[in-house]
GROMACS .gro file of C-alpha atoms in nm:
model
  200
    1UNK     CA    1   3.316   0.723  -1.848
    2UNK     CA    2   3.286   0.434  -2.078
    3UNK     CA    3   3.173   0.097  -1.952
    4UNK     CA    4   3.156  -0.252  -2.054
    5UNK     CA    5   2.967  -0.537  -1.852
    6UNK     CA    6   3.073  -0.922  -1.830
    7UNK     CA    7   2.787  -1.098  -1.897
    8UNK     CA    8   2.931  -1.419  -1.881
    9UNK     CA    9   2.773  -1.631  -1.601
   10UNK     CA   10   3.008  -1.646  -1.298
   11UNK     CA   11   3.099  -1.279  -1.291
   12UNK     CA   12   2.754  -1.099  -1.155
   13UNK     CA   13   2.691  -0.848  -1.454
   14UNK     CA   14   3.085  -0.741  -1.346
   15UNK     CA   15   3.088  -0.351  -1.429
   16UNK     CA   16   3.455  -0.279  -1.581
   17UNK     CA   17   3.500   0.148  -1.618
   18UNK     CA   18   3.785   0.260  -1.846
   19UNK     CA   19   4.016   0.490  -1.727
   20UNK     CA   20   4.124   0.750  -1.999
   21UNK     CA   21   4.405   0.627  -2.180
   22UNK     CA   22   4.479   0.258  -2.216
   23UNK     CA   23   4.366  -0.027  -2.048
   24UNK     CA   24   4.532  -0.373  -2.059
   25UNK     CA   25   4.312  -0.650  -1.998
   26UNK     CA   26   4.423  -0.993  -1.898
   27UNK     CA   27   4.425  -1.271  -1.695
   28UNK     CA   28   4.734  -1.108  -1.502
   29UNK     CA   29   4.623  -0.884  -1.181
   30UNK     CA   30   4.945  -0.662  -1.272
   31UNK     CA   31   4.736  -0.554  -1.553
   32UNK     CA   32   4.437  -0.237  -1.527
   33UNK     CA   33   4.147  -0.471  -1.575
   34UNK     CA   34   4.186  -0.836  -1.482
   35UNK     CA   35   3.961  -1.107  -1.608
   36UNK     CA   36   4.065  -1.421  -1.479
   37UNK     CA   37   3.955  -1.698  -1.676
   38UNK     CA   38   4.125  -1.979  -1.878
   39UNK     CA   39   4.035  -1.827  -2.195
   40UNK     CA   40   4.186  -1.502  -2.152
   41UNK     CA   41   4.547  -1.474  -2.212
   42UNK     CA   42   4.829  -1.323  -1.950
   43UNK     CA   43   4.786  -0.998  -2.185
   44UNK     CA   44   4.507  -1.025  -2.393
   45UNK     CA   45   4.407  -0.698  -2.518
   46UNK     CA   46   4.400  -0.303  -2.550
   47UNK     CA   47   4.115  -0.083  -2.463
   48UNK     CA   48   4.223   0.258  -2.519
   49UNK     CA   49   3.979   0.548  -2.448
   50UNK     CA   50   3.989   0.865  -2.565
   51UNK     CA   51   3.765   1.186  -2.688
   52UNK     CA   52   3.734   0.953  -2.952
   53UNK     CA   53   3.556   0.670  -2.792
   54UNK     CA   54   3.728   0.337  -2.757
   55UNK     CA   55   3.929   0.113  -2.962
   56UNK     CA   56   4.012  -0.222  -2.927
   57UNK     CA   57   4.337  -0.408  -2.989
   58UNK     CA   58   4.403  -0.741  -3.019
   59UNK     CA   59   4.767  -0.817  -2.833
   60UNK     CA   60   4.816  -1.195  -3.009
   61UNK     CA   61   4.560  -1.354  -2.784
   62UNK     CA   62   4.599  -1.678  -2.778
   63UNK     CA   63   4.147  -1.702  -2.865
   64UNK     CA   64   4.066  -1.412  -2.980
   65UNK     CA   65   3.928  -1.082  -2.985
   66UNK     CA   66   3.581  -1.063  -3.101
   67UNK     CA   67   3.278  -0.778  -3.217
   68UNK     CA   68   2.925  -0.927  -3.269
   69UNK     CA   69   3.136  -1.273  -3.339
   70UNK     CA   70   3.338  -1.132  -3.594
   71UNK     CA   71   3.712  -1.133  -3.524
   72UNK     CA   72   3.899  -0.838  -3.507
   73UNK     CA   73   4.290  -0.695  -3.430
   74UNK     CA   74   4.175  -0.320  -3.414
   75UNK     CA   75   3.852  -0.196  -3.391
   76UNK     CA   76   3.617   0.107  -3.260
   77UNK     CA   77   3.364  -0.011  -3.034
   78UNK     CA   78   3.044   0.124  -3.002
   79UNK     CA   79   2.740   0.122  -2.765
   80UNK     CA   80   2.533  -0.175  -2.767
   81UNK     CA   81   2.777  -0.415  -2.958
   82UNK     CA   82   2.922  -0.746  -2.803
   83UNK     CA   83   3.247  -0.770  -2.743
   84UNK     CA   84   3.414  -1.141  -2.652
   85UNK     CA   85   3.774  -1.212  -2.525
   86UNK     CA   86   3.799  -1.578  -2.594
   87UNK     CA   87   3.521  -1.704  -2.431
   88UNK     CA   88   3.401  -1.418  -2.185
   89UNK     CA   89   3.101  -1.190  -2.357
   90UNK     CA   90   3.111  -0.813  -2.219
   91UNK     CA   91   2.825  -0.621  -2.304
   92UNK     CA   92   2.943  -0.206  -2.449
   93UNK     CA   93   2.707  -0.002  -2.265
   94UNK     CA   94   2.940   0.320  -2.349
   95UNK     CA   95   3.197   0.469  -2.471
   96UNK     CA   96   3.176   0.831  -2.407
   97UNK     CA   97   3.401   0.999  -2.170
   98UNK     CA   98   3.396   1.289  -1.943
   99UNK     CA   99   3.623   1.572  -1.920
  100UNK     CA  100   3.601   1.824  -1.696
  101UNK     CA  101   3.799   2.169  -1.763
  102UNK     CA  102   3.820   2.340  -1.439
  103UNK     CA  103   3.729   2.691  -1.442
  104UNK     CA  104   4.038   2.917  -1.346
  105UNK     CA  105   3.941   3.262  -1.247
  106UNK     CA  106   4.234   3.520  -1.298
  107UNK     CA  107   4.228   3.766  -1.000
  108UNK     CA  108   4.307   4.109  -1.200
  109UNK     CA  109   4.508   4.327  -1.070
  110UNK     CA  110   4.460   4.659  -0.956
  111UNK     CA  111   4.557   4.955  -1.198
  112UNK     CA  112   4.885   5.087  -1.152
  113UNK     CA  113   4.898   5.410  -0.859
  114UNK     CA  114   5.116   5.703  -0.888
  115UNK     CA  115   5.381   5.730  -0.633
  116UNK     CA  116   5.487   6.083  -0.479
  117UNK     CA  117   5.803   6.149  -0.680
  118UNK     CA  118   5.560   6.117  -0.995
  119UNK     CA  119   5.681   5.753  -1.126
  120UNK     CA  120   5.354   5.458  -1.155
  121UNK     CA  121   5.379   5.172  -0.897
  122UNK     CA  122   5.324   4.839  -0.870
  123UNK     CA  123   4.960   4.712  -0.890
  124UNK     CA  124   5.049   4.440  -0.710
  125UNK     CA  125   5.324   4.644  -0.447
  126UNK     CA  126   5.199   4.974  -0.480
  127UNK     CA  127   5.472   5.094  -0.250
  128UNK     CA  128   5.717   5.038  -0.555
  129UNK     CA  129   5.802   5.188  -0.863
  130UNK     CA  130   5.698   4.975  -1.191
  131UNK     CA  131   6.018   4.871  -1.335
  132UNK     CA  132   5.907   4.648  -1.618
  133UNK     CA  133   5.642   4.625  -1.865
  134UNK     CA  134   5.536   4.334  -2.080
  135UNK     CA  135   5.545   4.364  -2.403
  136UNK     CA  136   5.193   4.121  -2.503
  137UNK     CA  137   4.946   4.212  -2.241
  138UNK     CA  138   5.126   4.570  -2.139
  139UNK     CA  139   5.099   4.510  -1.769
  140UNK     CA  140   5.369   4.655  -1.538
  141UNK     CA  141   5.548   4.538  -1.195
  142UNK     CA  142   5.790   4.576  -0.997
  143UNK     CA  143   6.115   4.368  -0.975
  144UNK     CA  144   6.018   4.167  -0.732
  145UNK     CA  145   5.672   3.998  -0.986
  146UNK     CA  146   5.863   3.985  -1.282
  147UNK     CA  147   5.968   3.656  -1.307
  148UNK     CA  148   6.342   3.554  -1.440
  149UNK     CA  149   6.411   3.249  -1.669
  150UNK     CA  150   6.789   3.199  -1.642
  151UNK     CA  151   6.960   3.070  -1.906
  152UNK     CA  152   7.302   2.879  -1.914
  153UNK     CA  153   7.571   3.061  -2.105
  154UNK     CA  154   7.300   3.343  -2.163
  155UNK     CA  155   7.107   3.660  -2.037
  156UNK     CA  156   6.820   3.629  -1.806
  157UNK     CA  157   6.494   3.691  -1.992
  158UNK     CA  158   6.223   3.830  -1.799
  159UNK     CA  159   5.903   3.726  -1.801
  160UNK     CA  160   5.529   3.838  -1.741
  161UNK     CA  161   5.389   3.805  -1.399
  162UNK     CA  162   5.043   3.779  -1.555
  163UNK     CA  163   5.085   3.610  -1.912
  164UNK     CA  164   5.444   3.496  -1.883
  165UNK     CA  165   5.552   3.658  -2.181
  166UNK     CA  166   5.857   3.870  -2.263
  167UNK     CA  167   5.906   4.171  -2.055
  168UNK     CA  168   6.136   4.487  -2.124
  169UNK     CA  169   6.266   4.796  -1.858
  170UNK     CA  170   6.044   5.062  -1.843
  171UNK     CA  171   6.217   5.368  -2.054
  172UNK     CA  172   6.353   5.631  -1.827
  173UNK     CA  173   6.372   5.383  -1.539
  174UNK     CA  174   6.709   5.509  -1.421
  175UNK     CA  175   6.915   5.213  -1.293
  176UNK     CA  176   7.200   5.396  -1.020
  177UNK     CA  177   7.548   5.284  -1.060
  178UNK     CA  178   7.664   5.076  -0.813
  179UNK     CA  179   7.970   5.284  -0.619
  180UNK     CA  180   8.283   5.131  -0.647
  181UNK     CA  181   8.463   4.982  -0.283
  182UNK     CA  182   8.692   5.271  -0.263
  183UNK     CA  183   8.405   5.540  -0.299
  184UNK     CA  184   8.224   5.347  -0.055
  185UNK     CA  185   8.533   5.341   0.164
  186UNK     CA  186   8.630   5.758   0.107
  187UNK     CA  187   8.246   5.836   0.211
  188UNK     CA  188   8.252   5.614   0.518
  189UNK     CA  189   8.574   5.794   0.584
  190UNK     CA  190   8.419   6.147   0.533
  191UNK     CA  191   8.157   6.057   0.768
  192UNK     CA  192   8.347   5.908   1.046
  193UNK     CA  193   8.576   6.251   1.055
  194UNK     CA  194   8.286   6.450   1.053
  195UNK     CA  195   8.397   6.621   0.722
  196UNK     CA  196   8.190   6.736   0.495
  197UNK     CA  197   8.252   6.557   0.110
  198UNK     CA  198   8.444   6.732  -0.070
  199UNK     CA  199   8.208   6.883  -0.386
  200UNK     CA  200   8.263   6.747  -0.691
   0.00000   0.00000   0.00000
């Protein structure tokens, strides 16, 4: 990360790191980087770091911001130069930053089985049929890994387990009708008498 160092006697060669993003410095400890000193004002300036490097701004100081003892409002800094807050001298040794992307390893699923009545399964549930497909990266689950975005007012949409795009219902997926309460009733019925339903 990109540091500065107070060189100003009384501070011990202070080491100040930025943190990416900004960084208020003043004379306040409420502040990222506190420099107390009569010079420096409450807030005094703006170090903002970024891919970048770092740029100084001057936040109406009441003594100034300054770069190799010219006076500045906004600047870049860059390795090497001097930069004073009133009367405090830090030294730029940097101004690079770090970033780390992790690495994110995608497990990938098992190819899709075929299940005794004919119909693919689940990679992921092989003991159930593959109800959905999606329609980028053609992968197929079951109802239970698609996932469902609800929308007020609206239809679900259904989403990719894998890439989280759009998914669709597998074509001659048959969906059963639900039975109405009084089929559901006249079958119980049947059953309990011991009939036989009556053929349709």
């Amino acid at each position: 990360m990109a540091r500065l160092i107070i060189k100003t006697e009384g501070f011990g060669n202070r080491v100040i790191e930025l943190s990416l993003g900004t960084n208020r410095v003043g004379r306040d400890d409420d502040y990222e980087i506190c420099i107390n000193h009569e010079t420096i004002s409450t807030l005094h300036c703006e170090l903002t770091l970024s891919g970048d490097g770092v740029y100084v701004h001057d936040c109406h100081s009441t003594n100034g911001t300054f770069i190799n003892g010219e006076p500045v409002l906004e600047a870049w800094l860059d390795p090497g130069q001097t930069l004073n807050l009133g009367e405090v001298e830090l030294l730029v040794e940097s101004t690079g930053v770090n970033i780390s992307i992790p690495k994110i390893e995608r497990e990938i699923p098992k190819p899709p089985g075929v299940l005794p009545d004919g119909e693919i399964s689940c990679p992921r549930h092989p003991e159930h049929h593959a109800t959905f497909k999606c329609l980028h990266c053609h992968e197929v689950m079951c109802s239970g890994c698609v996932r469902i975005m609800r929308i007020k007012g609206g239809k679900p949409i259904l989403l990719c387990c894998i890439c989280h795009r759009k998914c669709e219902r597998i074509n001659g997926d048959k969906v059963r009708a639900r039975k109405s309460f009084l089929g559901r009733l006249q079958e119980t019925v049947w059953l309990k008498l011991g009939h036989n339903k009556p053929k349709k």
